[in-house]
mmCIF file of C-alpha atoms in Angstrom:
data_model
loop_
_atom_site.group_PDB
_atom_site.id
_atom_site.type_symbol
_atom_site.label_atom_id
_atom_site.label_comp_id
_atom_site.label_asym_id
_atom_site.label_seq_id
_atom_site.Cartn_x
_atom_site.Cartn_y
_atom_site.Cartn_z
ATOM 1 C CA MET G 12 -139.115 -62.043 70.266
ATOM 2 C CA THR G 13 -139.372 -62.124 73.709
ATOM 3 C CA THR G 14 -137.489 -64.080 76.090
ATOM 4 C CA THR G 15 -138.630 -63.182 79.678
ATOM 5 C CA ASP G 16 -142.573 -62.771 80.239
ATOM 6 C CA GLN G 17 -144.197 -65.594 77.683
ATOM 7 C CA ARG G 18 -143.722 -68.652 79.254
ATOM 8 C CA PRO G 19 -146.420 -71.223 78.746
ATOM 9 C CA ALA G 20 -147.127 -73.430 81.534
ATOM 10 C CA THR G 21 -147.525 -76.543 79.806
ATOM 11 C CA LEU G 22 -144.273 -76.028 78.037
ATOM 12 C CA ALA G 23 -142.702 -75.658 81.382
ATOM 13 C CA GLU G 24 -144.361 -78.978 82.860
ATOM 14 C CA ILE G 25 -143.383 -80.818 79.594
ATOM 15 C CA VAL G 26 -139.824 -79.807 79.069
ATOM 16 C CA ASP G 27 -138.508 -78.677 82.769
ATOM 17 C CA GLY G 28 -141.066 -79.231 85.377
ATOM 18 C CA ALA G 29 -143.121 -76.422 86.965
ATOM 19 C CA SER G 30 -140.725 -76.320 90.113
ATOM 20 C CA GLN G 31 -137.542 -75.583 88.272
ATOM 21 C CA PRO G 32 -136.281 -72.236 89.061
ATOM 22 C CA GLY G 33 -135.577 -69.526 86.382
ATOM 23 C CA ARG G 34 -131.951 -68.338 85.843
ATOM 24 C CA PRO G 35 -130.252 -65.225 84.088
ATOM 25 C CA GLY G 36 -130.740 -64.847 80.393
ATOM 26 C CA PRO G 37 -128.780 -63.158 77.805
ATOM 27 C CA ASP G 38 -130.533 -60.013 78.898
ATOM 28 C CA GLY G 39 -129.607 -60.158 82.299
ATOM 29 C CA ALA G 40 -133.276 -60.848 83.478
ATOM 30 C CA SER G 41 -134.124 -64.159 85.147
ATOM 31 C CA VAL G 42 -135.320 -66.382 82.461
ATOM 32 C CA GLY G 43 -137.043 -69.996 83.084
ATOM 33 C CA ARG G 44 -135.772 -72.474 80.501
ATOM 34 C CA ALA G 45 -139.719 -72.852 79.500
ATOM 35 C CA GLY G 46 -139.113 -69.624 78.637
ATOM 36 C CA ARG G 47 -136.211 -70.150 76.555
ATOM 37 C CA TYR G 48 -138.073 -72.963 75.140
ATOM 38 C CA ALA G 49 -140.936 -70.758 73.958
ATOM 39 C CA ALA G 50 -138.247 -68.538 72.252
ATOM 40 C CA ALA G 51 -136.401 -71.230 70.592
ATOM 41 C CA VAL G 52 -139.506 -72.514 69.100
ATOM 42 C CA LEU G 53 -140.363 -69.292 67.530
ATOM 43 C CA VAL G 54 -137.004 -69.139 66.621
ATOM 44 C CA LEU G 55 -135.709 -72.337 65.552
ATOM 45 C CA GLY G 56 -139.143 -74.405 64.883
ATOM 46 C CA LEU G 57 -140.561 -77.014 66.815
ATOM 47 C CA THR G 58 -138.395 -80.057 65.733
ATOM 48 C CA LEU G 59 -134.908 -78.671 66.592
ATOM 49 C CA ALA G 60 -136.051 -76.873 69.797
ATOM 50 C CA VAL G 61 -137.621 -80.308 70.937
ATOM 51 C CA GLY G 62 -134.652 -82.371 70.480
ATOM 52 C CA PHE G 63 -132.418 -79.603 72.334
ATOM 53 C CA PHE G 64 -134.732 -79.134 75.357
ATOM 54 C CA ALA G 65 -135.796 -82.698 75.799
ATOM 55 C CA GLY G 66 -132.029 -83.469 76.692
ATOM 56 C CA ARG G 67 -132.383 -80.838 79.550
ATOM 57 C CA ALA G 68 -135.148 -82.230 81.028
ATOM 58 C CA GLY G 69 -133.792 -83.775 83.655
ATOM 59 C CA GLY G 70 -131.980 -80.792 85.124
ATOM 60 C CA THR G 71 -129.646 -77.930 84.833
ATOM 61 C CA ALA G 72 -126.606 -80.275 84.535
ATOM 62 C CA GLY G 73 -127.764 -83.168 81.884
ATOM 63 C CA PRO G 74 -126.430 -82.443 78.558
ATOM 64 C CA ALA G 75 -128.586 -82.110 75.346
ATOM 65 C CA ARG G 76 -129.351 -85.343 73.369
ATOM 66 C CA PRO G 77 -128.636 -86.023 70.179
ATOM 67 C CA ALA G 78 -130.717 -84.448 67.326
ATOM 68 C CA ALA G 79 -132.777 -86.258 64.822
ATOM 69 C CA ALA G 80 -131.103 -87.034 61.434
ATOM 70 C CA GLY G 81 -131.073 -83.825 59.462
ATOM 71 C CA ALA G 82 -132.049 -81.359 62.365
ATOM 72 C CA LEU G 83 -129.260 -79.275 62.338
ATOM 73 C CA ALA G 84 -127.412 -78.036 59.216
ATOM 74 C CA HIS G 85 -123.862 -77.699 58.408
ATOM 75 C CA ALA G 86 -122.591 -80.584 61.053
ATOM 76 C CA ASN G 87 -118.823 -79.916 62.109
ATOM 77 C CA HIS G 88 -115.768 -81.313 60.482
ATOM 78 C CA GLY G 89 -114.158 -84.213 62.553
ATOM 79 C CA PRO G 90 -111.219 -82.868 65.056
ATOM 80 C CA GLY G 91 -108.253 -81.913 62.819
ATOM 81 C CA GLY G 92 -105.312 -79.779 63.041
ATOM 82 C CA LEU G 93 -103.265 -82.296 64.824
ATOM 83 C CA GLU G 94 -100.700 -83.018 62.026
ATOM 84 C CA VAL G 95 -98.657 -81.075 59.717
ATOM 85 C CA SER G 96 -99.180 -83.396 57.055
ATOM 86 C CA ARG G 97 -102.154 -85.152 56.021
ATOM 87 C CA ASP G 98 -104.174 -86.619 52.952
ATOM 88 C CA GLY G 99 -100.779 -85.911 50.827
ATOM 89 C CA TRP G 100 -100.719 -82.027 51.685
ATOM 90 C CA THR G 101 -98.259 -80.345 53.933
ATOM 91 C CA LEU G 102 -98.368 -77.043 55.744
ATOM 92 C CA THR G 103 -95.128 -75.617 55.052
ATOM 93 C CA VAL G 104 -94.020 -72.348 56.374
ATOM 94 C CA ASP G 105 -92.095 -70.014 54.748
ATOM 95 C CA GLN G 106 -91.320 -67.031 56.788
ATOM 96 C CA ALA G 107 -92.596 -66.291 60.509
ATOM 97 C CA ARG G 108 -90.862 -63.157 61.720
ATOM 98 C CA LEU G 109 -93.371 -63.104 64.833
ATOM 99 C CA ARG G 110 -92.677 -60.730 68.118
ATOM 100 C CA ALA G 111 -95.494 -60.615 71.031
ATOM 101 C CA GLY G 112 -97.240 -57.504 70.910
ATOM 102 C CA LYS G 113 -96.018 -56.623 67.466
ATOM 103 C CA PRO G 114 -97.265 -57.115 63.799
ATOM 104 C CA GLY G 115 -95.196 -59.844 61.879
ATOM 105 C CA GLU G 116 -95.487 -61.415 58.638
ATOM 106 C CA LEU G 117 -96.705 -65.072 58.353
ATOM 107 C CA VAL G 118 -95.715 -66.765 55.076
ATOM 108 C CA PHE G 119 -96.744 -70.492 54.382
ATOM 109 C CA ARG G 120 -97.775 -72.616 51.606
ATOM 110 C CA ILE G 121 -100.310 -75.881 51.009
ATOM 111 C CA THR G 122 -97.618 -78.410 49.252
ATOM 112 C CA ASP G 123 -98.041 -81.786 47.898
ATOM 113 C CA THR G 124 -95.815 -84.768 48.284
ATOM 114 C CA ALA G 125 -93.303 -83.404 45.450
ATOM 115 C CA GLY G 126 -93.298 -79.675 47.189
ATOM 116 C CA ALA G 127 -95.563 -78.078 44.685
ATOM 117 C CA ALA G 128 -97.742 -75.301 46.181
ATOM 118 C CA LEU G 129 -101.882 -75.996 45.848
ATOM 119 C CA THR G 130 -102.941 -73.086 44.128
ATOM 120 C CA ASP G 131 -106.648 -74.249 43.277
ATOM 121 C CA PHE G 132 -109.076 -74.003 46.591
ATOM 122 C CA GLN G 133 -112.706 -74.551 46.903
ATOM 123 C CA VAL G 134 -114.366 -71.456 48.314
ATOM 124 C CA VAL G 135 -115.926 -72.627 51.779
ATOM 125 C CA HIS G 136 -117.594 -70.251 53.887
ATOM 126 C CA ASP G 137 -116.726 -67.317 51.732
ATOM 127 C CA ARG G 138 -113.058 -67.984 51.873
ATOM 128 C CA GLN G 139 -110.300 -69.976 50.010
ATOM 129 C CA LEU G 140 -108.491 -71.308 53.479
ATOM 130 C CA HIS G 141 -109.359 -70.085 57.101
ATOM 131 C CA LEU G 142 -106.517 -70.188 59.334
ATOM 132 C CA ILE G 143 -106.881 -70.370 63.258
ATOM 133 C CA LEU G 144 -104.045 -69.024 65.388
ATOM 134 C CA VAL G 145 -104.061 -69.592 69.504
ATOM 135 C CA GLY G 146 -101.512 -70.327 72.130
ATOM 136 C CA ARG G 147 -100.664 -73.764 73.577
ATOM 137 C CA ASP G 148 -102.533 -72.377 76.764
ATOM 138 C CA LEU G 149 -105.849 -71.723 74.617
ATOM 139 C CA GLY G 150 -105.084 -67.798 74.872
ATOM 140 C CA GLY G 151 -105.161 -65.232 72.095
ATOM 141 C CA TYR G 152 -107.075 -66.611 69.776
ATOM 142 C CA GLN G 153 -107.305 -65.126 66.161
ATOM 143 C CA HIS G 154 -109.187 -66.232 62.847
ATOM 144 C CA VAL G 155 -107.669 -64.672 60.018
ATOM 145 C CA HIS G 156 -107.960 -65.055 56.097
ATOM 146 C CA PRO G 157 -104.330 -64.756 54.521
ATOM 147 C CA GLU G 158 -104.306 -63.493 50.659
ATOM 148 C CA MET G 159 -102.824 -66.049 48.244
ATOM 149 C CA SER G 160 -100.277 -65.198 45.704
ATOM 150 C CA PRO G 161 -100.145 -66.667 42.073
ATOM 151 C CA ASP G 162 -97.406 -68.813 43.243
ATOM 152 C CA GLY G 163 -99.585 -70.362 45.788
ATOM 153 C CA SER G 164 -98.069 -68.670 48.984
ATOM 154 C CA TRP G 165 -100.564 -67.286 51.536
ATOM 155 C CA ARG G 166 -99.325 -63.890 53.350
ATOM 156 C CA VAL G 167 -100.901 -62.344 56.567
ATOM 157 C CA THR G 168 -100.091 -59.934 59.474
ATOM 158 C CA ILE G 169 -100.538 -61.186 63.030
ATOM 159 C CA THR G 170 -100.006 -59.954 66.131
ATOM 160 C CA PRO G 171 -99.324 -62.608 68.817
ATOM 161 C CA ALA G 172 -100.843 -61.615 71.957
ATOM 162 C CA ALA G 173 -97.927 -63.268 74.128
ATOM 163 C CA PRO G 174 -94.754 -65.027 74.056
ATOM 164 C CA GLY G 175 -94.504 -68.851 73.576
ATOM 165 C CA PRO G 176 -95.558 -71.557 70.881
ATOM 166 C CA LEU G 177 -98.404 -70.283 68.633
ATOM 167 C CA ARG G 178 -100.594 -72.742 66.964
ATOM 168 C CA ALA G 179 -101.647 -72.126 63.487
ATOM 169 C CA ILE G 180 -104.233 -74.156 61.838
ATOM 170 C CA ALA G 181 -105.138 -74.196 58.189
ATOM 171 C CA ASP G 182 -108.678 -75.352 57.011
ATOM 172 C CA PHE G 183 -108.999 -75.451 53.409
ATOM 173 C CA TRP G 184 -110.770 -78.048 50.761
ATOM 174 C CA PRO G 185 -108.514 -78.783 47.736
ATOM 175 C CA THR G 186 -110.614 -78.219 44.331
ATOM 176 C CA GLY G 187 -111.591 -81.672 43.347
ATOM 177 C CA ALA G 188 -110.807 -83.317 46.533
ATOM 178 C CA ALA G 189 -113.704 -85.418 48.650
ATOM 179 C CA ALA G 190 -113.401 -83.518 51.771
ATOM 180 C CA GLY G 191 -111.443 -80.713 53.118
ATOM 181 C CA THR G 192 -108.058 -81.097 55.008
ATOM 182 C CA THR G 193 -106.861 -79.338 58.403
ATOM 183 C CA LEU G 194 -103.206 -78.968 59.273
ATOM 184 C CA GLY G 195 -101.538 -77.808 62.324
ATOM 185 C CA VAL G 196 -97.850 -76.334 62.966
ATOM 186 C CA ASP G 197 -96.666 -74.703 66.077
ATOM 187 C CA LEU G 198 -94.853 -71.077 65.277
ATOM 188 C CA PRO G 199 -92.301 -69.986 68.052
ATOM 189 C CA VAL G 200 -92.881 -66.445 69.400
ATOM 190 C CA PRO G 201 -89.675 -65.326 71.502
ATOM 191 C CA GLY G 202 -89.682 -64.395 74.994
ATOM 192 C CA ARG G 203 -90.472 -65.664 78.576
ATOM 193 C CA TYR G 204 -93.378 -68.179 78.012
ATOM 194 C CA ALA G 205 -95.820 -68.145 81.230
ATOM 195 C CA ALA G 206 -98.927 -70.609 80.419
ATOM 196 C CA GLU G 207 -102.418 -68.705 81.415
ATOM 197 C CA GLU G 208 -104.606 -70.224 83.584
ATOM 198 C CA LEU G 209 -107.730 -71.650 81.747
ATOM 199 C CA ALA G 210 -110.962 -69.686 82.486
ATOM 200 C CA PRO G 211 -113.342 -71.788 84.624
ATOM 201 C CA PRO G 212 -116.819 -73.485 82.992
ATOM 202 C CA GLU G 213 -119.428 -70.523 82.713
ATOM 203 C CA GLU G 214 -122.641 -70.249 80.926
ATOM 204 C CA THR G 215 -122.425 -66.689 80.510
ATOM 205 C CA VAL G 216 -119.292 -64.203 79.645
ATOM 206 C CA LEU G 217 -119.537 -60.502 78.820
ATOM 207 C CA VAL G 218 -117.735 -59.533 75.812
ATOM 208 C CA ASP G 219 -117.923 -55.775 74.675
ATOM 209 C CA GLY G 220 -121.034 -54.866 76.583
ATOM 210 C CA TYR G 221 -122.838 -58.262 74.785
ATOM 211 C CA THR G 222 -124.093 -61.007 77.179
ATOM 212 C CA VAL G 223 -123.500 -64.105 75.675
ATOM 213 C CA THR G 224 -124.793 -67.390 77.052
ATOM 214 C CA LEU G 225 -123.811 -71.176 75.698
ATOM 215 C CA ASP G 226 -126.795 -73.532 76.660
ATOM 216 C CA GLY G 227 -126.688 -76.971 76.411
ATOM 217 C CA GLY G 228 -124.200 -79.650 77.695
ATOM 218 C CA LEU G 229 -121.809 -82.014 75.560
ATOM 219 C CA ARG G 230 -121.362 -85.777 75.414
ATOM 220 C CA ALA G 231 -118.253 -87.245 73.631
ATOM 221 C CA GLY G 232 -118.859 -89.122 70.779
ATOM 222 C CA GLU G 233 -122.608 -87.865 70.484
ATOM 223 C CA SER G 234 -124.139 -85.665 67.896
ATOM 224 C CA ASN G 235 -125.001 -82.585 70.750
ATOM 225 C CA GLN G 236 -126.900 -79.361 70.092
ATOM 226 C CA VAL G 237 -126.075 -75.986 72.052
ATOM 227 C CA LEU G 238 -127.540 -72.797 71.970
ATOM 228 C CA VAL G 239 -126.161 -69.504 71.826
ATOM 229 C CA TRP G 240 -128.039 -66.399 73.342
ATOM 230 C CA LEU G 241 -127.103 -62.965 72.649
ATOM 231 C CA GLY G 242 -128.068 -59.740 74.568
ATOM 232 C CA ARG G 243 -126.865 -56.221 74.786
ATOM 233 C CA ASP G 244 -128.395 -53.086 76.899
ATOM 234 C CA GLY G 245 -130.766 -55.173 78.757
ATOM 235 C CA GLN G 246 -132.389 -56.326 75.230
ATOM 236 C CA PRO G 247 -132.118 -59.303 72.920
ATOM 237 C CA VAL G 248 -129.579 -58.993 69.953
ATOM 238 C CA ASN G 249 -132.075 -59.717 66.757
ATOM 239 C CA ASP G 250 -129.993 -58.324 64.391
ATOM 240 C CA LEU G 251 -126.824 -60.086 63.944
ATOM 241 C CA GLN G 252 -125.162 -59.647 60.496
ATOM 242 C CA LEU G 253 -123.917 -62.417 58.254
ATOM 243 C CA HIS G 254 -120.385 -63.552 58.894
ATOM 244 C CA LEU G 255 -118.537 -65.879 56.567
ATOM 245 C CA GLY G 256 -122.158 -66.399 55.144
ATOM 246 C CA ALA G 257 -123.631 -67.599 58.555
ATOM 247 C CA TYR G 258 -125.121 -65.857 61.587
ATOM 248 C CA GLY G 259 -122.158 -67.221 63.847
ATOM 249 C CA HIS G 260 -119.251 -69.680 63.869
ATOM 250 C CA LEU G 261 -118.246 -71.924 66.677
ATOM 251 C CA VAL G 262 -114.484 -73.154 66.740
ATOM 252 C CA ALA G 263 -113.838 -75.845 69.494
ATOM 253 C CA LEU G 264 -110.225 -76.499 70.342
ATOM 254 C CA ARG G 265 -109.175 -79.884 72.921
ATOM 255 C CA GLN G 266 -107.116 -78.598 75.880
ATOM 256 C CA GLY G 267 -103.474 -80.403 75.637
ATOM 257 C CA ASP G 268 -103.446 -81.172 71.868
ATOM 258 C CA LEU G 269 -105.946 -78.713 70.399
ATOM 259 C CA ALA G 270 -107.719 -80.950 68.590
ATOM 260 C CA TYR G 271 -109.822 -78.564 66.280
ATOM 261 C CA LEU G 272 -113.658 -78.535 65.319
ATOM 262 C CA HIS G 273 -114.920 -75.688 63.147
ATOM 263 C CA VAL G 274 -118.573 -75.707 63.627
ATOM 264 C CA HIS G 275 -121.403 -73.964 61.579
ATOM 265 C CA PRO G 276 -124.840 -73.094 62.811
ATOM 266 C CA ALA G 277 -128.139 -74.485 61.913
ATOM 267 C CA ALA G 278 -129.634 -72.575 58.891
ATOM 268 C CA ALA G 279 -131.523 -69.769 59.650
ATOM 269 C CA SER G 280 -133.369 -67.339 57.220
ATOM 270 C CA GLN G 281 -133.096 -64.394 59.602
ATOM 271 C CA PRO G 282 -130.946 -63.254 61.925
ATOM 272 C CA SER G 283 -132.286 -63.565 65.919
ATOM 273 C CA SER G 284 -130.595 -63.689 69.395
ATOM 274 C CA VAL G 285 -130.335 -67.317 69.131
ATOM 275 C CA VAL G 286 -127.791 -69.402 67.225
ATOM 276 C CA ALA G 287 -128.130 -73.197 67.315
ATOM 277 C CA PHE G 288 -125.070 -75.613 66.298
ATOM 278 C CA GLY G 289 -124.503 -79.245 66.185
ATOM 279 C CA ILE G 290 -121.177 -80.365 67.676
ATOM 280 C CA THR G 291 -119.430 -83.711 68.339
ATOM 281 C CA VAL G 292 -116.490 -83.428 70.597
ATOM 282 C CA PRO G 293 -114.387 -86.723 70.024
ATOM 283 C CA SER G 294 -113.507 -87.481 73.737
ATOM 284 C CA ALA G 295 -113.516 -86.499 77.458
ATOM 285 C CA GLY G 296 -111.425 -83.665 78.277
ATOM 286 C CA THR G 297 -111.847 -79.747 78.765
ATOM 287 C CA TYR G 298 -112.409 -78.031 75.468
ATOM 288 C CA ARG G 299 -112.018 -74.142 74.885
ATOM 289 C CA LEU G 300 -115.163 -72.896 72.735
ATOM 290 C CA PHE G 301 -114.802 -69.883 70.598
ATOM 291 C CA PHE G 302 -118.463 -68.070 69.456
ATOM 292 C CA GLU G 303 -117.885 -65.552 66.475
ATOM 293 C CA PHE G 304 -120.544 -62.678 65.863
ATOM 294 C CA ARG G 305 -120.907 -59.817 63.554
ATOM 295 C CA HIS G 306 -122.740 -57.035 64.925
ATOM 296 C CA LEU G 307 -122.714 -53.280 64.010
ATOM 297 C CA ASP G 308 -120.267 -54.102 61.315
ATOM 298 C CA GLU G 309 -117.731 -55.509 63.936
ATOM 299 C CA VAL G 310 -117.033 -59.288 64.449
ATOM 300 C CA ARG G 311 -116.313 -60.464 68.281
ATOM 301 C CA VAL G 312 -115.622 -63.327 69.805
ATOM 302 C CA ALA G 313 -116.891 -65.297 73.178
ATOM 303 C CA ALA G 314 -114.830 -67.738 74.559
ATOM 304 C CA PHE G 315 -116.466 -70.623 76.849
ATOM 305 C CA THR G 316 -114.419 -73.323 78.715
ATOM 306 C CA VAL G 317 -116.531 -76.618 78.667
ATOM 307 C CA VAL G 318 -115.742 -79.608 80.649
ATOM 308 C CA VAL G 319 -116.996 -83.137 78.817
#
């Protein structure tokens, strides 16, 4: 797949107008949106690509329009992580010996209304429970997978990046339940707390030599489509490895209350340099999007600030 030279003029006129300039692509070269469109058609199929780029036909600032029903697989969960108790379950912290910059053990349980620990979880995306850790300033993001003991207690060693309140968000699905549950709790990390300023919105970020571009805007309360493009050493990254059963994951957190969305990509039979997501954000505001991808046997995270 190429994203630089094969730019059908007819697609350019349909999607973005022949007068629209190119802009940097994931490999650092100047790539017109029509070139990206042609690449997306090859990778994602015509229906999905047309649904995405139709929303960008009005210019660079226009957000993506909603996809046709069924165009994107793995639709995101609704916002969660705002409550310590929900759906009859409580996130109960038994131990949190945490210090900034030092490994510490976190022990917790998911308990019912009688205080008994839940021990029967469905496996969702290769794990029984996903734990997101992030500072209240949206710094120090971690996505970890604790181990459960027979008594229902979960243990994980974590290293907080900085002092201050650390939000722990547990994403799980009790066996037999109609839907999953997401619970959240603040964990204290002693020390002088100085909130870091959130990074400004940027379409492209650099992560360990990878160029990662987030393409597409967001509208509150609508089903939006976004594409993530990856490049390295001047070439598209076409050999992503599966990470938790998919070629990428996207976690969105709303600034202020840290409302949580865990978004999974459109189904793909093989890896490519573009990963497509469908996401619905619940309200206007500022969001931090964390894109996780696996390449060369290592998981990396690219973070984007998006204002809705």
